[in-house]
Structures are given as C-alpha cells and as structure tokens.
C-alpha cells in the first residue's frame, strides 16, 4: 500500500517527538555539569574556604607559631652603614670550638678597636667525625692552625673560645685539653658573655644607644643592649629546642614575655646573628654586601625543623619588640667581640 504525503508527514512528526523525549535527560545533565564546574571551586578539607587565589593569599598571610608560610614578595631593603677602616692594624685570629667543628676568623684590628674581616671559615675545615683519637685531634689541629698562620697571624695573636652551647658536648672537652697541651689558652664563655661580646662586634657605635643585638644559636638565643653605659643580656631558648620536646607555642610565649625586658628606647634596629638568620639572609643577599636586611618572618618558607623553630623565635621577637628592621651582619661574630675585649 502506498502511503500518502500527509501520512509521511505525520510519521515524521511522531518520530521527532519520540527522539526529543529520549534525548532530553542527557542534554539536561550535560548542561548542569557544565554550569556547576564553571561556578563552584573545590573546598579545602576541614575548612569553609575555597581554593581560589584570593583565599589562598589570605590564608598564607597568617601563620601560627612554628610554621612558615610563603608570604608576598617584599621589596629588598638596604642598610648602607659603612664601618671605619682600621689604620696600622694587626692581624688577629680567633677559633670558636663548636659542637661539631670549628669556626675561625682572622681580622685586621687597630688600637682604636676598628676592625675589618680578612678571612672567615664556618665549620668546614675540621669536622669532628674524622678525629677518632687524641693523636688524630692533635694532627688535625696542627694542620688547621698552620693554615691560619699562613694568612699572617702570629702565634701569640691566636685565640680559642668555646661557646656556652658547645661546652655541653663531650668532644669539645677533649679538643680543649689537646689545645692546652699545645700551649694555648682556651676561653670558656657563658651565654651572657656571648650576648655582650656579640653586641660589641656587631652593633655600630652610631646605633649602640638605641638598638639591640639578637643571636639565635642552636643551643640558646641571646639578646643584648647597652643601658647606662653597661651591656645587658638575657638568654632565650635556641633553635633546637624541639630536641628537648618543648612545644612551639611554649617557646613563642616565653620569647614574647622575656623580650618585654628590652627597653622601649632600644628597639630602633635589631642586629641579628646566628645559623637560622644566616640561612634566611642567604636567600636574598644581593652580592657581597656586609649587611642584609631580613624580611618579615612570614615571608620565609621553612625547609626543616630547625629553620621552622628559628622562625618561631624570630616571629615572637619581631612581634614583641615591634621592631621592623632586622639587619644580618655577614662578618661579625661573638668571638670577634672577644678579640675586641682583649687589652692591646
């Protein structure tokens, strides 16, 4: 039977309607999925915040004690003070017998206590691991001292200092005894003395009346300042406090409490020393400048536990003191302050 044109049209309309209703759910689902993915950001687990750029930046700008978040890029600031050069000076050497090796410094110093660094060596020349016996220690010391004498330091102008933290290490006692057998005087210093000696070597005379020094060491942190012509010093936890099971928050609060002892008129600039500040300054040193201004604590990202703990101390110190300028000195060290304290 032949279908008439009108019949063909009706059949096509019926097939079109059936096809529409069959495909409608799929079309609707596709549109909904597309809309949802374009307007909704995934949430951060455990929070009601989304992961868009604005929220991430805000979250990174607030840190809790002991954590370091990558903050916004800061402009590099400079501290352009230039110390006076020594005139007709004498080369003097000092070796810090540390917990794991030696730090040595050779300076040119004149009678007015003006000085400049000639050479510096941080702990790489003589690691203790290879010094198994007293004979090894003696041989190693002779080789180490010979290198310093080659720089022009006379034997009588060579000095040895053991820091307060290193005095707790058994190895340093053995090395100290060997040095004494070789005819050298070994000077033990307290944490209070370290703070005062560090101030003498680091804080320029022009800033001595209104600024302070902080030295963040592994075993302890020292803060020192000058008051009524006398140096004052207080001791705080060091950057390895975590090895003693001490919580970040406890150290954070302790530092903030003790920093309150620092007089208000001594908070102009914080000159800073120590292993963690060294690591921080190294990240944005511009060349070979003597002084590098550190950034805000929140601008640094901790790479290990010691750095995170050091940042906890730095953060508490900055907040409690209200000081916004911390200047790292690449040349100074409390052992140089020891040289400056000696009678000519």
PDB file of N, CA and C in Angstrom, residues 1-42:
ATOM      1  N   UNK A   1       0.860  -1.192   0.000  1.00  0.00           N
ATOM      2  CA  UNK A   1       0.000   0.000   0.000  1.00  0.00           C
ATOM      3  C   UNK A   1       0.889   1.232   0.000  1.00  0.00           C
ATOM      4  N   UNK A   2       0.558   2.176  -0.828  1.00  0.00           N
ATOM      5  CA  UNK A   2       1.348   3.409  -0.938  1.00  0.00           C
ATOM      6  C   UNK A   2       0.846   4.463   0.050  1.00  0.00           C
ATOM      7  N   UNK A   3       1.846   4.985   0.869  1.00  0.00           N
ATOM      8  CA  UNK A   3       1.471   5.993   1.884  1.00  0.00           C
ATOM      9  C   UNK A   3       1.386   7.357   1.235  1.00  0.00           C
ATOM     10  N   UNK A   4       0.314   8.062   1.574  1.00  0.00           N
ATOM     11  CA  UNK A   4       0.115   9.406   1.043  1.00  0.00           C
ATOM     12  C   UNK A   4       1.059  10.414   1.700  1.00  0.00           C
ATOM     13  N   UNK A   5       1.361  11.536   1.036  1.00  0.00           N
ATOM     14  CA  UNK A   5       2.269  12.546   1.594  1.00  0.00           C
ATOM     15  C   UNK A   5       1.876  13.011   2.991  1.00  0.00           C
ATOM     16  N   UNK A   6       0.597  13.158   3.243  1.00  0.00           N
ATOM     17  CA  UNK A   6       0.158  13.593   4.574  1.00  0.00           C
ATOM     18  C   UNK A   6       0.520  12.550   5.622  1.00  0.00           C
ATOM     19  N   UNK A   7       0.430  11.304   5.266  1.00  0.00           N
ATOM     20  CA  UNK A   7       0.766  10.223   6.202  1.00  0.00           C
ATOM     21  C   UNK A   7       2.248  10.215   6.529  1.00  0.00           C
ATOM     22  N   UNK A   8       3.054  10.469   5.469  1.00  0.00           N
ATOM     23  CA  UNK A   8       4.514  10.529   5.700  1.00  0.00           C
ATOM     24  C   UNK A   8       4.856  11.635   6.679  1.00  0.00           C
ATOM     25  N   UNK A   9       4.229  12.774   6.535  1.00  0.00           N
ATOM     26  CA  UNK A   9       4.482  13.925   7.421  1.00  0.00           C
ATOM     27  C   UNK A   9       4.128  13.588   8.851  1.00  0.00           C
ATOM     28  N   UNK A  10       3.008  12.918   9.061  1.00  0.00           N
ATOM     29  CA  UNK A  10       2.575  12.551  10.423  1.00  0.00           C
ATOM     30  C   UNK A  10       3.572  11.590  11.061  1.00  0.00           C
ATOM     31  N   UNK A  11       4.022  10.635  10.260  1.00  0.00           N
ATOM     32  CA  UNK A  11       5.003   9.656  10.796  1.00  0.00           C
ATOM     33  C   UNK A  11       6.282  10.355  11.219  1.00  0.00           C
ATOM     34  N   UNK A  12       6.765  11.278  10.394  1.00  0.00           N
ATOM     35  CA  UNK A  12       7.999  12.009  10.733  1.00  0.00           C
ATOM     36  C   UNK A  12       7.833  12.825  12.004  1.00  0.00           C
ATOM     37  N   UNK A  13       6.682  13.465  12.181  1.00  0.00           N
ATOM     38  CA  UNK A  13       6.445  14.244  13.400  1.00  0.00           C
ATOM     39  C   UNK A  13       6.460  13.365  14.641  1.00  0.00           C
ATOM     40  N   UNK A  14       5.817  12.187  14.522  1.00  0.00           N
ATOM     41  CA  UNK A  14       5.787  11.260  15.670  1.00  0.00           C
ATOM     42  C   UNK A  14       7.203  10.810  16.038  1.00  0.00           C
ATOM     43  N   UNK A  15       8.014  10.490  15.014  1.00  0.00           N
ATOM     44  CA  UNK A  15       9.405  10.051  15.273  1.00  0.00           C
ATOM     45  C   UNK A  15      10.227  11.181  15.893  1.00  0.00           C
ATOM     46  N   UNK A  16       9.988  12.413  15.476  1.00  0.00           N
ATOM     47  CA  UNK A  16      10.725  13.548  16.045  1.00  0.00           C
ATOM     48  C   UNK A  16      10.405  13.756  17.507  1.00  0.00           C
ATOM     49  N   UNK A  17       9.106  13.656  17.852  1.00  0.00           N
ATOM     50  CA  UNK A  17       8.699  13.824  19.263  1.00  0.00           C
ATOM     51  C   UNK A  17       9.332  12.754  20.131  1.00  0.00           C
ATOM     52  N   UNK A  18       9.298  11.502  19.663  1.00  0.00           N
ATOM     53  CA  UNK A  18       9.885  10.403  20.441  1.00  0.00           C
ATOM     54  C   UNK A  18      11.396  10.609  20.630  1.00  0.00           C
ATOM     55  N   UNK A  19      12.086  11.064  19.600  1.00  0.00           N
ATOM     56  CA  UNK A  19      13.537  11.296  19.706  1.00  0.00           C
ATOM     57  C   UNK A  19      13.848  12.416  20.701  1.00  0.00           C
ATOM     58  N   UNK A  20      13.016  13.463  20.731  1.00  0.00           N
ATOM     59  CA  UNK A  20      13.223  14.583  21.657  1.00  0.00           C
ATOM     60  C   UNK A  20      13.170  14.118  23.105  1.00  0.00           C
ATOM     61  N   UNK A  21      12.098  13.358  23.439  1.00  0.00           N
ATOM     62  CA  UNK A  21      11.945  12.904  24.827  1.00  0.00           C
ATOM     63  C   UNK A  21      13.020  11.886  25.212  1.00  0.00           C
ATOM     64  N   UNK A  22      13.529  11.140  24.241  1.00  0.00           N
ATOM     65  CA  UNK A  22      14.590  10.170  24.541  1.00  0.00           C
ATOM     66  C   UNK A  22      15.908  10.858  24.852  1.00  0.00           C
ATOM     67  N   UNK A  23      16.214  11.980  24.198  1.00  0.00           N
ATOM     68  CA  UNK A  23      17.496  12.685  24.377  1.00  0.00           C
ATOM     69  C   UNK A  23      17.466  13.772  25.434  1.00  0.00           C
ATOM     70  N   UNK A  24      16.309  14.209  25.892  1.00  0.00           N
ATOM     71  CA  UNK A  24      16.193  15.332  26.824  1.00  0.00           C
ATOM     72  C   UNK A  24      16.986  15.130  28.117  1.00  0.00           C
ATOM     73  N   UNK A  25      16.926  13.948  28.812  1.00  0.00           N
ATOM     74  CA  UNK A  25      17.682  13.785  30.067  1.00  0.00           C
ATOM     75  C   UNK A  25      19.177  13.966  29.879  1.00  0.00           C
ATOM     76  N   UNK A  26      19.711  13.481  28.783  1.00  0.00           N
ATOM     77  CA  UNK A  26      21.155  13.591  28.545  1.00  0.00           C
ATOM     78  C   UNK A  26      21.572  15.037  28.320  1.00  0.00           C
ATOM     79  N   UNK A  27      20.759  15.742  27.526  1.00  0.00           N
ATOM     80  CA  UNK A  27      21.065  17.153  27.284  1.00  0.00           C
ATOM     81  C   UNK A  27      21.003  17.961  28.553  1.00  0.00           C
ATOM     82  N   UNK A  28      20.001  17.677  29.396  1.00  0.00           N
ATOM     83  CA  UNK A  28      19.838  18.406  30.654  1.00  0.00           C
ATOM     84  C   UNK A  28      21.000  18.155  31.587  1.00  0.00           C
ATOM     85  N   UNK A  29      21.461  16.885  31.708  1.00  0.00           N
ATOM     86  CA  UNK A  29      22.574  16.553  32.592  1.00  0.00           C
ATOM     87  C   UNK A  29      23.851  17.202  32.149  1.00  0.00           C
ATOM     88  N   UNK A  30      24.094  17.245  30.831  1.00  0.00           N
ATOM     89  CA  UNK A  30      25.308  17.857  30.318  1.00  0.00           C
ATOM     90  C   UNK A  30      25.361  19.326  30.647  1.00  0.00           C
ATOM     91  N   UNK A  31      24.239  20.022  30.509  1.00  0.00           N
ATOM     92  CA  UNK A  31      24.193  21.449  30.808  1.00  0.00           C
ATOM     93  C   UNK A  31      24.432  21.722  32.276  1.00  0.00           C
ATOM     94  N   UNK A  32      23.847  20.885  33.143  1.00  0.00           N
ATOM     95  CA  UNK A  32      24.006  21.086  34.596  1.00  0.00           C
ATOM     96  C   UNK A  32      25.453  20.909  35.022  1.00  0.00           C
ATOM     97  N   UNK A  33      26.120  19.855  34.525  1.00  0.00           N
ATOM     98  CA  UNK A  33      27.505  19.606  34.889  1.00  0.00           C
ATOM     99  C   UNK A  33      28.390  20.754  34.469  1.00  0.00           C
ATOM    100  N   UNK A  34      28.150  21.256  33.256  1.00  0.00           N
ATOM    101  CA  UNK A  34      28.972  22.351  32.752  1.00  0.00           C
ATOM    102  C   UNK A  34      28.818  23.583  33.613  1.00  0.00           C
ATOM    103  N   UNK A  35      27.602  23.896  34.021  1.00  0.00           N
ATOM    104  CA  UNK A  35      27.358  25.078  34.843  1.00  0.00           C
ATOM    105  C   UNK A  35      28.017  24.950  36.209  1.00  0.00           C
ATOM    106  N   UNK A  36      27.913  23.752  36.814  1.00  0.00           N
ATOM    107  CA  UNK A  36      28.472  23.553  38.149  1.00  0.00           C
ATOM    108  C   UNK A  36      29.976  23.707  38.147  1.00  0.00           C
ATOM    109  N   UNK A  37      30.660  23.108  37.178  1.00  0.00           N
ATOM    110  CA  UNK A  37      32.117  23.163  37.166  1.00  0.00           C
ATOM    111  C   UNK A  37      32.615  24.572  36.914  1.00  0.00           C
ATOM    112  N   UNK A  38      31.839  25.398  36.302  1.00  0.00           N
ATOM    113  CA  UNK A  38      32.283  26.754  35.980  1.00  0.00           C
ATOM    114  C   UNK A  38      32.071  27.712  37.131  1.00  0.00           C
ATOM    115  N   UNK A  39      31.234  27.402  38.087  1.00  0.00           N
ATOM    116  CA  UNK A  39      30.902  28.381  39.113  1.00  0.00           C
ATOM    117  C   UNK A  39      31.296  27.981  40.530  1.00  0.00           C
ATOM    118  N   UNK A  40      31.681  26.724  40.747  1.00  0.00           N
ATOM    119  CA  UNK A  40      31.975  26.264  42.099  1.00  0.00           C
ATOM    120  C   UNK A  40      33.430  25.838  42.225  1.00  0.00           C
ATOM    121  N   UNK A  41      34.176  26.380  43.235  1.00  0.00           N
ATOM    122  CA  UNK A  41      35.549  25.962  43.498  1.00  0.00           C
ATOM    123  C   UNK A  41      35.553  24.862  44.538  1.00  0.00           C
ATOM    124  N   UNK A  42      36.487  23.892  44.425  1.00  0.00           N
ATOM    125  CA  UNK A  42      36.553  22.833  45.428  1.00  0.00           C
ATOM    126  C   UNK A  42      36.919  23.407  46.787  1.00  0.00           C
TER     127      UNK A  42
END
